[in-house]
PDB file of C-alpha atoms and ligand atoms in Angstrom:
ATOM      1  CA  UNK S   1      -5.777 -43.428 -53.431  1.00 91.00           C
ATOM      2  CA  UNK S   2      -2.476 -42.790 -53.516  1.00 92.00           C
ATOM      3  CA  UNK S   3      -1.163 -42.285 -56.397  1.00 97.00           C
ATOM      4  CA  UNK S   4      -0.341 -39.447 -58.723  1.00 98.00           C
ATOM      5  CA  UNK S   5      -0.061 -41.022 -62.376  1.00 98.00           C
ATOM      6  CA  UNK S   6       0.025 -38.546 -65.255  1.00 98.00           C
ATOM      7  CA  UNK S   7       0.114 -35.512 -62.962  1.00 98.00           C
ATOM      8  CA  UNK S   8       1.992 -32.692 -63.012  1.00 98.00           C
ATOM      9  CA  UNK S   9       3.122 -31.609 -60.285  1.00 98.00           C
ATOM     10  CA  UNK S  10       6.385 -27.883 -60.249  1.00 99.00           C
ATOM     11  CA  UNK S  11       8.839 -28.375 -56.308  1.00 98.00           C
ATOM     12  CA  UNK S  12      10.177 -25.077 -55.510  1.00 98.00           C
ATOM     13  CA  UNK S  13      12.738 -26.228 -53.623  1.00 98.00           C
ATOM     14  CA  UNK S  14      12.856 -29.068 -54.924  1.00 96.00           C
ATOM     15  CA  UNK S  15      17.271 -29.543 -55.521  1.00 96.00           C
ATOM     16  CA  UNK S  16      18.723 -30.213 -53.034  1.00 89.00           C
ATOM     17  CA  UNK S  17      19.715 -32.986 -49.809  1.00 91.00           C
ATOM     18  CA  UNK S  18      16.742 -33.366 -47.548  1.00 95.00           C
ATOM     19  CA  UNK S  19      13.360 -32.473 -47.633  1.00 98.00           C
ATOM     20  CA  UNK S  20      12.726 -31.040 -50.924  1.00 98.00           C
ATOM     21  CA  UNK S  21      14.482 -33.950 -52.591  1.00 98.00           C
ATOM     22  CA  UNK S  22      12.636 -36.796 -51.333  1.00 98.00           C
ATOM     23  CA  UNK S  23       9.596 -35.062 -51.721  1.00 98.00           C
ATOM     24  CA  UNK S  24      10.783 -34.812 -55.903  1.00 98.00           C
ATOM     25  CA  UNK S  25      11.803 -38.155 -55.817  1.00 98.00           C
ATOM     26  CA  UNK S  26       8.070 -40.011 -54.084  1.00 98.00           C
ATOM     27  CA  UNK S  27       6.407 -37.727 -55.864  1.00 98.00           C
ATOM     28  CA  UNK S  28       7.914 -39.166 -59.402  1.00 98.00           C
ATOM     29  CA  UNK S  29       7.771 -42.957 -58.233  1.00 98.00           C
ATOM     30  CA  UNK S  30       4.293 -41.912 -57.581  1.00 98.00           C
ATOM     31  CA  UNK S  31       4.279 -41.334 -61.536  1.00 98.00           C
ATOM     32  CA  UNK S  32       3.972 -37.596 -61.070  1.00 98.00           C
ATOM     33  CA  UNK S  33       5.657 -36.246 -63.760  1.00 98.00           C
ATOM     34  CA  UNK S  34       8.003 -33.012 -61.600  1.00 98.00           C
ATOM     35  CA  UNK S  35       9.291 -29.709 -62.776  1.00 98.00           C
ATOM     36  CA  UNK S  36      11.906 -28.877 -60.273  1.00 98.00           C
ATOM     37  CA  UNK S  37      12.390 -25.221 -59.161  1.00 98.00           C
ATOM     38  CA  UNK S  38      15.897 -24.854 -56.729  1.00 98.00           C
ATOM     39  CA  UNK S  39      18.352 -21.740 -56.854  1.00 98.00           C
ATOM     40  CA  UNK S  40      21.230 -24.112 -57.803  1.00 98.00           C
ATOM     41  CA  UNK S  41      20.692 -24.915 -61.429  1.00 98.00           C
ATOM     42  CA  UNK S  42      22.767 -27.581 -60.379  1.00 98.00           C
ATOM     43  CA  UNK S  43      20.265 -28.796 -57.616  1.00 98.00           C
ATOM     44  CA  UNK S  44      17.937 -28.792 -59.888  1.00 98.00           C
ATOM     45  CA  UNK S  45      19.252 -30.492 -62.732  1.00 98.00           C
ATOM     46  CA  UNK S  46      20.273 -33.538 -60.510  1.00 98.00           C
ATOM     47  CA  UNK S  47      17.379 -34.150 -59.201  1.00 98.00           C
ATOM     48  CA  UNK S  48      15.344 -32.986 -62.447  1.00 98.00           C
ATOM     49  CA  UNK S  49      17.425 -35.422 -63.961  1.00 98.00           C
ATOM     50  CA  UNK S  50      16.868 -38.216 -61.990  1.00 97.00           C
ATOM     51  CA  UNK S  51      12.716 -38.619 -63.093  1.00 97.00           C
ATOM     52  CA  UNK S  52      14.420 -38.718 -67.116  1.00 96.00           C
ATOM     53  CA  UNK S  53      12.077 -37.948 -69.073  1.00 95.00           C
ATOM     54  CA  UNK S  54       9.273 -37.006 -66.454  1.00 97.00           C
ATOM     55  CA  UNK S  55      11.151 -34.274 -65.194  1.00 98.00           C
ATOM     56  CA  UNK S  56      12.319 -30.452 -65.652  1.00 98.00           C
ATOM     57  CA  UNK S  57      14.688 -28.553 -64.000  1.00 98.00           C
ATOM     58  CA  UNK S  58      13.974 -24.470 -63.586  1.00 98.00           C
ATOM     59  CA  UNK S  59      16.786 -22.236 -61.504  1.00 98.00           C
ATOM     60  CA  UNK S  60      15.155 -19.264 -60.179  1.00 98.00           C
ATOM     61  CA  UNK S  61      15.465 -17.545 -56.360  1.00 98.00           C
ATOM     62  CA  UNK S  62      11.718 -16.893 -54.422  1.00 98.00           C
ATOM     63  CA  UNK S  63      12.571 -13.655 -53.682  1.00 98.00           C
ATOM     64  CA  UNK S  64      12.162 -12.548 -57.317  1.00 98.00           C
ATOM     65  CA  UNK S  65       8.859 -12.251 -58.187  1.00 98.00           C
ATOM     66  CA  UNK S  66       9.168 -13.212 -62.411  1.00 98.00           C
ATOM     67  CA  UNK S  67      11.073 -16.108 -60.885  1.00 98.00           C
ATOM     68  CA  UNK S  68       8.197 -17.248 -58.613  1.00 98.00           C
ATOM     69  CA  UNK S  69       5.617 -17.203 -61.634  1.00 98.00           C
ATOM     70  CA  UNK S  70       8.237 -18.273 -64.306  1.00 98.00           C
ATOM     71  CA  UNK S  71       8.350 -21.726 -62.337  1.00 99.00           C
ATOM     72  CA  UNK S  72       4.408 -21.788 -62.742  1.00 98.00           C
ATOM     73  CA  UNK S  73       4.553 -20.189 -66.320  1.00 98.00           C
ATOM     74  CA  UNK S  74       7.591 -22.889 -67.617  1.00 98.00           C
ATOM     75  CA  UNK S  75       5.916 -25.915 -66.011  1.00 98.00           C
ATOM     76  CA  UNK S  76       2.083 -25.097 -67.353  1.00 98.00           C
ATOM     77  CA  UNK S  77       3.850 -24.597 -71.105  1.00 98.00           C
ATOM     78  CA  UNK S  78       6.001 -27.523 -71.061  1.00 98.00           C
ATOM     79  CA  UNK S  79       3.730 -30.116 -68.985  1.00 98.00           C
ATOM     80  CA  UNK S  80       0.964 -28.228 -70.912  1.00 98.00           C
ATOM     81  CA  UNK S  81      -1.116 -27.905 -67.380  1.00 98.00           C
ATOM     82  CA  UNK S  82      -0.519 -27.868 -63.361  1.00 98.00           C
ATOM     83  CA  UNK S  83      -1.815 -30.214 -60.606  1.00 98.00           C
ATOM     84  CA  UNK S  84       0.418 -29.360 -58.158  1.00 98.00           C
ATOM     85  CA  UNK S  85       2.409 -26.895 -56.276  1.00 99.00           C
ATOM     86  CA  UNK S  86       4.683 -28.233 -53.247  1.00 99.00           C
ATOM     87  CA  UNK S  87       6.787 -25.349 -51.787  1.00 98.00           C
ATOM     88  CA  UNK S  88       9.887 -26.139 -49.774  1.00 98.00           C
ATOM     89  CA  UNK S  89      12.236 -23.516 -49.493  1.00 98.00           C
ATOM     90  CA  UNK S  90      12.192 -21.953 -45.778  1.00 97.00           C
ATOM     91  CA  UNK S  91      14.206 -21.903 -43.211  1.00 95.00           C
ATOM     92  CA  UNK S  92      15.763 -19.666 -40.786  1.00 87.00           C
ATOM     93  CA  UNK S  93      18.928 -20.305 -38.980  1.00 86.00           C
ATOM     94  CA  UNK S  94      19.895 -20.484 -43.866  1.00 88.00           C
ATOM     95  CA  UNK S  95      18.920 -17.082 -44.076  1.00 90.00           C
ATOM     96  CA  UNK S  96      19.304 -15.022 -40.190  1.00 92.00           C
ATOM     97  CA  UNK S  97      20.783 -15.495 -37.550  1.00 95.00           C
ATOM     98  CA  UNK S  98      19.169 -17.090 -34.574  1.00 96.00           C
ATOM     99  CA  UNK S  99      19.335 -14.918 -31.352  1.00 97.00           C
ATOM    100  CA  UNK S 100      15.935 -12.865 -28.978  1.00 98.00           C
ATOM    101  CA  UNK S 101      13.528 -11.250 -30.359  1.00 98.00           C
ATOM    102  CA  UNK S 102      15.458  -8.113 -28.822  1.00 98.00           C
ATOM    103  CA  UNK S 103      18.696  -8.532 -31.003  1.00 98.00           C
ATOM    104  CA  UNK S 104      16.633  -8.875 -34.373  1.00 97.00           C
ATOM    105  CA  UNK S 105      16.900  -6.666 -37.158  1.00 97.00           C
ATOM    106  CA  UNK S 106      14.131  -5.009 -39.175  1.00 98.00           C
ATOM    107  CA  UNK S 107      15.829  -6.382 -42.476  1.00 97.00           C
ATOM    108  CA  UNK S 108      16.231  -9.993 -40.780  1.00 97.00           C
ATOM    109  CA  UNK S 109      12.876 -10.526 -40.106  1.00 97.00           C
ATOM    110  CA  UNK S 110      12.288  -9.597 -43.611  1.00 97.00           C
ATOM    111  CA  UNK S 111      14.097 -11.342 -44.667  1.00 97.00           C
ATOM    112  CA  UNK S 112      12.764 -15.178 -42.551  1.00 97.00           C
ATOM    113  CA  UNK S 113       9.147 -13.037 -43.527  1.00 97.00           C
ATOM    114  CA  UNK S 114      10.228 -13.332 -47.209  1.00 98.00           C
ATOM    115  CA  UNK S 115      11.782 -16.811 -47.461  1.00 98.00           C
ATOM    116  CA  UNK S 116       9.320 -18.633 -45.901  1.00 98.00           C
ATOM    117  CA  UNK S 117       5.362 -16.851 -46.621  1.00 98.00           C
ATOM    118  CA  UNK S 118       6.820 -14.490 -49.014  1.00 98.00           C
ATOM    119  CA  UNK S 119       6.906 -15.696 -51.795  1.00 98.00           C
ATOM    120  CA  UNK S 120       4.685 -18.674 -51.068  1.00 99.00           C
ATOM    121  CA  UNK S 121       2.076 -16.754 -51.469  1.00 98.00           C
ATOM    122  CA  UNK S 122       3.309 -15.045 -54.216  1.00 98.00           C
ATOM    123  CA  UNK S 123       4.008 -19.117 -55.788  1.00 99.00           C
ATOM    124  CA  UNK S 124      -0.296 -20.120 -54.765  1.00 99.00           C
ATOM    125  CA  UNK S 125      -1.230 -16.957 -56.641  1.00 98.00           C
ATOM    126  CA  UNK S 126       0.456 -17.935 -59.926  1.00 98.00           C
ATOM    127  CA  UNK S 127      -0.527 -21.613 -59.175  1.00 99.00           C
ATOM    128  CA  UNK S 128      -3.669 -20.466 -58.576  1.00 99.00           C
ATOM    129  CA  UNK S 129      -4.015 -18.270 -61.844  1.00 98.00           C
ATOM    130  CA  UNK S 130      -2.927 -21.712 -63.775  1.00 98.00           C
ATOM    131  CA  UNK S 131      -5.470 -23.674 -61.661  1.00 98.00           C
ATOM    132  CA  UNK S 132      -8.564 -21.281 -62.759  1.00 98.00           C
ATOM    133  CA  UNK S 133      -7.187 -21.091 -66.932  1.00 98.00           C
ATOM    134  CA  UNK S 134      -6.852 -24.466 -67.209  1.00 98.00           C
ATOM    135  CA  UNK S 135     -10.627 -25.172 -65.198  1.00 98.00           C
ATOM    136  CA  UNK S 136     -10.365 -25.501 -62.076  1.00 96.00           C
ATOM    137  CA  UNK S 137      -9.044 -28.607 -59.542  1.00 98.00           C
ATOM    138  CA  UNK S 138      -5.633 -28.688 -57.772  1.00 98.00           C
ATOM    139  CA  UNK S 139      -3.011 -28.701 -54.846  1.00 98.00           C
ATOM    140  CA  UNK S 140      -0.948 -27.123 -53.026  1.00 99.00           C
ATOM    141  CA  UNK S 141       1.480 -28.429 -50.990  1.00 99.00           C
ATOM    142  CA  UNK S 142       3.608 -25.994 -48.310  1.00 99.00           C
ATOM    143  CA  UNK S 143       6.192 -27.744 -45.258  1.00 98.00           C
ATOM    144  CA  UNK S 144       5.801 -25.447 -42.737  1.00 98.00           C
ATOM    145  CA  UNK S 145       7.711 -26.441 -39.010  1.00 98.00           C
ATOM    146  CA  UNK S 146       6.383 -27.128 -35.419  1.00 98.00           C
ATOM    147  CA  UNK S 147       7.965 -23.535 -35.380  1.00 98.00           C
ATOM    148  CA  UNK S 148       4.600 -22.776 -36.229  1.00 98.00           C
ATOM    149  CA  UNK S 149       2.777 -24.279 -34.287  1.00 98.00           C
ATOM    150  CA  UNK S 150       5.115 -24.148 -30.764  1.00 97.00           C
ATOM    151  CA  UNK S 151       6.646 -21.436 -29.389  1.00 97.00           C
ATOM    152  CA  UNK S 152      10.203 -20.574 -31.289  1.00 97.00           C
ATOM    153  CA  UNK S 153      13.132 -19.266 -29.730  1.00 97.00           C
ATOM    154  CA  UNK S 154      15.149 -18.026 -31.143  1.00 97.00           C
ATOM    155  CA  UNK S 155      13.007 -17.933 -34.746  1.00 97.00           C
ATOM    156  CA  UNK S 156      10.076 -15.550 -33.779  1.00 97.00           C
ATOM    157  CA  UNK S 157      10.486 -14.155 -37.533  1.00 97.00           C
ATOM    158  CA  UNK S 158      10.800 -17.949 -38.750  1.00 98.00           C
ATOM    159  CA  UNK S 159       7.664 -19.227 -36.487  1.00 98.00           C
ATOM    160  CA  UNK S 160       5.792 -15.984 -37.309  1.00 98.00           C
ATOM    161  CA  UNK S 161       5.811 -17.280 -40.986  1.00 98.00           C
ATOM    162  CA  UNK S 162       5.077 -20.743 -41.055  1.00 98.00           C
ATOM    163  CA  UNK S 163       2.081 -19.394 -38.909  1.00 98.00           C
ATOM    164  CA  UNK S 164       0.875 -17.810 -41.166  1.00 98.00           C
ATOM    165  CA  UNK S 165       1.174 -20.878 -43.705  1.00 98.00           C
ATOM    166  CA  UNK S 166      -1.806 -22.774 -42.456  1.00 98.00           C
ATOM    167  CA  UNK S 167      -3.271 -18.899 -42.041  1.00 98.00           C
ATOM    168  CA  UNK S 168      -2.858 -18.661 -46.072  1.00 99.00           C
ATOM    169  CA  UNK S 169      -3.868 -22.493 -46.261  1.00 99.00           C
ATOM    170  CA  UNK S 170      -7.176 -21.956 -44.415  1.00 99.00           C
ATOM    171  CA  UNK S 171      -7.624 -18.350 -46.596  1.00 99.00           C
ATOM    172  CA  UNK S 172      -7.281 -20.584 -49.587  1.00 99.00           C
ATOM    173  CA  UNK S 173      -8.343 -23.241 -49.101  1.00 99.00           C
ATOM    174  CA  UNK S 174     -12.196 -21.220 -47.962  1.00 98.00           C
ATOM    175  CA  UNK S 175     -11.894 -19.051 -51.630  1.00 98.00           C
ATOM    176  CA  UNK S 176     -11.910 -21.721 -53.731  1.00 98.00           C
ATOM    177  CA  UNK S 177     -12.939 -24.931 -52.082  1.00 98.00           C
ATOM    178  CA  UNK S 178     -15.826 -24.170 -54.741  1.00 98.00           C
ATOM    179  CA  UNK S 179     -12.660 -24.390 -57.603  1.00 98.00           C
ATOM    180  CA  UNK S 180     -11.221 -27.900 -56.389  1.00 98.00           C
ATOM    181  CA  UNK S 181      -8.482 -26.043 -56.168  1.00 98.00           C
ATOM    182  CA  UNK S 182      -7.018 -26.852 -51.808  1.00 99.00           C
ATOM    183  CA  UNK S 183      -4.345 -26.139 -49.399  1.00 99.00           C
ATOM    184  CA  UNK S 184      -2.708 -27.690 -47.273  1.00 99.00           C
ATOM    185  CA  UNK S 185       0.702 -27.732 -44.260  1.00 99.00           C
ATOM    186  CA  UNK S 186       3.020 -30.249 -44.008  1.00 99.00           C
ATOM    187  CA  UNK S 187       4.847 -29.525 -40.246  1.00 98.00           C
ATOM    188  CA  UNK S 188       7.369 -31.095 -40.162  1.00 98.00           C
ATOM    189  CA  UNK S 189       9.399 -31.493 -36.998  1.00 97.00           C
ATOM    190  CA  UNK S 190      12.850 -32.414 -36.613  1.00 96.00           C
ATOM    191  CA  UNK S 191      13.788 -34.912 -39.410  1.00 96.00           C
ATOM    192  CA  UNK S 192      17.225 -35.676 -40.718  1.00 93.00           C
ATOM    193  CA  UNK S 193      18.766 -33.965 -42.828  1.00 88.00           C
ATOM    194  CA  UNK S 194      21.781 -30.818 -42.518  1.00 72.00           C
ATOM    195  CA  UNK S 195      20.033 -28.383 -40.915  1.00 61.00           C
ATOM    196  CA  UNK S 196      19.006 -30.537 -38.223  1.00 60.00           C
ATOM    197  CA  UNK S 197      21.935 -31.710 -36.933  1.00 56.00           C
ATOM    198  CA  UNK S 198      21.424 -31.998 -33.751  1.00 54.00           C
ATOM    199  CA  UNK S 199      24.388 -34.138 -32.813  1.00 57.00           C
ATOM    200  CA  UNK S 200      22.876 -36.279 -31.358  1.00 61.00           C
ATOM    201  CA  UNK S 201      22.106 -40.013 -33.451  1.00 66.00           C
ATOM    202  CA  UNK S 202      19.159 -39.728 -35.582  1.00 75.00           C
ATOM    203  CA  UNK S 203      17.159 -42.345 -33.193  1.00 79.00           C
ATOM    204  CA  UNK S 204      18.516 -41.261 -29.665  1.00 86.00           C
ATOM    205  CA  UNK S 205      16.524 -37.928 -29.330  1.00 91.00           C
ATOM    206  CA  UNK S 206      15.097 -38.725 -25.719  1.00 91.00           C
ATOM    207  CA  UNK S 207      12.854 -35.288 -26.292  1.00 91.00           C
ATOM    208  CA  UNK S 208      10.832 -36.832 -29.583  1.00 95.00           C
ATOM    209  CA  UNK S 209       8.269 -39.517 -28.181  1.00 95.00           C
ATOM    210  CA  UNK S 210       9.546 -41.633 -31.238  1.00 96.00           C
ATOM    211  CA  UNK S 211      12.538 -41.398 -29.858  1.00 94.00           C
ATOM    212  CA  UNK S 212      14.025 -40.484 -33.131  1.00 95.00           C
ATOM    213  CA  UNK S 213      14.850 -37.472 -35.678  1.00 96.00           C
ATOM    214  CA  UNK S 214      12.378 -37.372 -39.269  1.00 97.00           C
ATOM    215  CA  UNK S 215      13.234 -39.117 -42.236  1.00 96.00           C
ATOM    216  CA  UNK S 216      12.873 -37.260 -45.307  1.00 97.00           C
ATOM    217  CA  UNK S 217      10.731 -39.590 -46.330  1.00 97.00           C
ATOM    218  CA  UNK S 218       8.523 -39.638 -43.539  1.00 98.00           C
ATOM    219  CA  UNK S 219       7.614 -35.185 -45.062  1.00 98.00           C
ATOM    220  CA  UNK S 220       7.456 -36.423 -48.290  1.00 98.00           C
ATOM    221  CA  UNK S 221       4.737 -39.118 -48.123  1.00 98.00           C
ATOM    222  CA  UNK S 222       2.272 -36.897 -45.996  1.00 98.00           C
ATOM    223  CA  UNK S 223       2.856 -34.614 -49.262  1.00 98.00           C
ATOM    224  CA  UNK S 224       2.018 -37.310 -52.017  1.00 98.00           C
ATOM    225  CA  UNK S 225      -0.699 -37.900 -49.912  1.00 98.00           C
ATOM    226  CA  UNK S 226      -2.177 -33.979 -49.623  1.00 98.00           C
ATOM    227  CA  UNK S 227      -1.644 -33.847 -53.093  1.00 98.00           C
ATOM    228  CA  UNK S 228      -3.156 -37.164 -54.457  1.00 98.00           C
ATOM    229  CA  UNK S 229      -6.589 -38.170 -55.061  1.00 97.00           C
ATOM    230  CA  UNK S 230      -6.585 -39.961 -51.335  1.00 98.00           C
ATOM    231  CA  UNK S 231      -7.248 -36.221 -49.493  1.00 98.00           C
ATOM    232  CA  UNK S 232      -9.603 -35.304 -51.435  1.00 98.00           C
ATOM    233  CA  UNK S 233     -11.811 -33.879 -49.053  1.00 98.00           C
ATOM    234  CA  UNK S 234      -8.980 -32.799 -46.922  1.00 98.00           C
ATOM    235  CA  UNK S 235      -8.163 -28.884 -47.393  1.00 99.00           C
ATOM    236  CA  UNK S 236      -6.465 -26.094 -45.235  1.00 99.00           C
ATOM    237  CA  UNK S 237      -5.243 -28.714 -43.169  1.00 99.00           C
ATOM    238  CA  UNK S 238      -1.616 -28.474 -40.713  1.00 98.00           C
ATOM    239  CA  UNK S 239      -0.680 -32.645 -40.165  1.00 98.00           C
ATOM    240  CA  UNK S 240       1.951 -32.092 -38.292  1.00 98.00           C
ATOM    241  CA  UNK S 241       4.777 -34.948 -38.847  1.00 98.00           C
ATOM    242  CA  UNK S 242       7.503 -34.392 -35.894  1.00 98.00           C
ATOM    243  CA  UNK S 243       7.287 -38.429 -33.874  1.00 97.00           C
ATOM    244  CA  UNK S 244       4.328 -37.188 -31.893  1.00 97.00           C
ATOM    245  CA  UNK S 245       6.048 -33.000 -30.785  1.00 97.00           C
ATOM    246  CA  UNK S 246       3.804 -30.568 -30.453  1.00 97.00           C
ATOM    247  CA  UNK S 247       1.427 -33.295 -28.594  1.00 96.00           C
ATOM    248  CA  UNK S 248       3.525 -34.453 -26.175  1.00 92.00           C
ATOM    249  CA  UNK S 249       2.884 -32.525 -22.585  1.00 84.00           C
ATOM    250  CA  UNK S 250       5.254 -31.525 -20.052  1.00 82.00           C
ATOM    251  CA  UNK S 251       5.784 -34.475 -18.196  1.00 79.00           C
ATOM    252  CA  UNK S 252       7.956 -37.990 -18.868  1.00 71.00           C
ATOM    253  CA  UNK S 253       6.754 -40.922 -20.034  1.00 68.00           C
TER     254      UNK S 253
HETATM  255  N1  NAD A 301      15.187 -29.813 -41.634  1.00 68.60           N
HETATM  256  C1  NAD A 301      14.280 -29.810 -40.148  1.00 68.60           C
HETATM  257  O1  NAD A 301      14.948 -30.475 -39.095  1.00 68.60           O
HETATM  258  C2  NAD A 301      12.972 -28.984 -40.776  1.00 68.60           C
HETATM  259  C3  NAD A 301      12.092 -29.017 -39.810  1.00 68.60           C
HETATM  260  C4  NAD A 301      11.055 -28.309 -39.929  1.00 68.60           C
HETATM  261  C5  NAD A 301      10.343 -27.621 -41.694  1.00 68.60           C
HETATM  262  N2  NAD A 301      11.810 -27.545 -41.468  1.00 68.60           N
HETATM  263  C6  NAD A 301      11.085 -26.896 -43.168  1.00 68.60           C
HETATM  264  O2  NAD A 301      11.994 -27.256 -44.518  1.00 68.60           O
HETATM  265  C7  NAD A 301      12.095 -27.013 -45.374  1.00 68.60           C
HETATM  266  C8  NAD A 301      13.288 -27.229 -46.667  1.00 68.60           C
HETATM  267  O3  NAD A 301      13.829 -28.824 -46.224  1.00 68.60           O
HETATM  268  P1  NAD A 301      15.478 -28.535 -45.609  1.00 68.60           P
HETATM  269  O4  NAD A 301      16.157 -28.687 -44.378  1.00 68.60           O
HETATM  270  O5  NAD A 301      15.633 -30.804 -46.215  1.00 68.60           O
HETATM  271  O6  NAD A 301      15.876 -28.011 -47.036  1.00 68.60           O
HETATM  272  P2  NAD A 301      15.533 -29.122 -48.666  1.00 68.60           P
HETATM  273  O7  NAD A 301      17.535 -29.663 -48.139  1.00 68.60           O
HETATM  274  O8  NAD A 301      15.048 -29.433 -48.483  1.00 68.60           O
HETATM  275  O9  NAD A 301      17.208 -27.765 -49.217  1.00 68.60           O
HETATM  276  C9  NAD A 301      15.785 -26.629 -49.843  1.00 68.60           C
HETATM  277  C10 NAD A 301      16.340 -26.322 -51.399  1.00 68.60           C
HETATM  278  O10 NAD A 301      15.712 -25.039 -50.876  1.00 68.60           O
HETATM  279  C11 NAD A 301      17.110 -24.406 -52.536  1.00 68.60           C
HETATM  280  N3  NAD A 301      16.430 -22.198 -51.934  1.00 68.60           N
HETATM  281  C12 NAD A 301      17.553 -22.064 -51.152  1.00 68.60           C
HETATM  282  N4  NAD A 301      16.960 -20.819 -51.036  1.00 68.60           N
HETATM  283  C13 NAD A 301      16.521 -21.171 -52.049  1.00 68.60           C
HETATM  284  C14 NAD A 301      15.899 -19.121 -53.292  1.00 68.60           C
HETATM  285  N5  NAD A 301      16.020 -18.050 -52.808  1.00 68.60           N
HETATM  286  N6  NAD A 301      15.523 -19.805 -54.023  1.00 68.60           N
HETATM  287  C15 NAD A 301      15.223 -20.797 -54.729  1.00 68.60           C
HETATM  288  N7  NAD A 301      15.819 -22.150 -53.982  1.00 68.60           N
HETATM  289  C16 NAD A 301      16.430 -21.890 -53.016  1.00 68.60           C
HETATM  290  C17 NAD A 301      17.820 -24.649 -51.949  1.00 68.60           C
HETATM  291  O11 NAD A 301      19.279 -24.629 -52.575  1.00 68.60           O
HETATM  292  C18 NAD A 301      17.224 -26.664 -51.249  1.00 68.60           C
HETATM  293  O12 NAD A 301      17.545 -26.937 -52.499  1.00 68.60           O
HETATM  294  C19 NAD A 301      12.168 -25.589 -44.892  1.00 68.60           C
HETATM  295  O13 NAD A 301      10.628 -24.809 -45.788  1.00 68.60           O
HETATM  296  C20 NAD A 301      12.306 -26.029 -43.259  1.00 68.60           C
HETATM  297  O14 NAD A 301      11.407 -23.905 -42.637  1.00 68.60           O
HETATM  298  C21 NAD A 301      12.271 -28.132 -41.901  1.00 68.60           C
END
């Protein structure tokens, strides 16, 4: 049921060394052809190259509407169709300073929103147009964060934008369920990538009920599930992949 055999996917931000690359690899291993879009042509090329003829490298910037529309158009023209869109690009610390709200500038707020929510809405719009043009059916999976579920100290815009993803998924789910189009969110906790460098050993993290950081492969497995027929009755949902962080109470266990 979690096979993606024969499916055509687009992973925006699929060329890094973290969650995006793990999703690209997992989709390829599950049988999908994958268009890897990334601001770095070299990273997109490396990730797509691993998939042989099932890989397609695309480069562009998610801040450009033309580039985002182009990612979808090139995927459809190269693969003949699009079955799944995955959006990975996002974050705050990579793009704007971590500061409390009273110190945040409008420009930084806007950039955090653009990198985490606005481009996702644009990409979803382009993918939905493609899904409808090919007769319906299709899945959108967006990488979110527990920062969109819990408080996000010094990351107010990031948290608000990631919370907005969950709303977007619910609306897409309601608007397009009858067309067989689904959208769901993978809300990551601390995943062991360069971004989540806590300075602690990855398997000795007392703040996390499971005591370890997540792996990029943990997030990728959730994305495969949400793109696959195994989740065909699941839409508009947020799946936290967080080792239990969002369900822990205030008392030590
Ligand atoms: N790493 C974590 O602990 C963690 C925790 C919660 C949520 N997340 C979420 O995971 C996602 C990113 O995962 P990651 O940290 O593993 O990163 P990643 O290694 O998957 O990198 C993302 C890719 O995005 C590309 N990119 C950056 N700016 C771009 C742009 N303007 N246009 C196109 N591509 C661009 C980068 O080149 C990189 O290859 C984000 O949505 C982030 O919010 C990560």
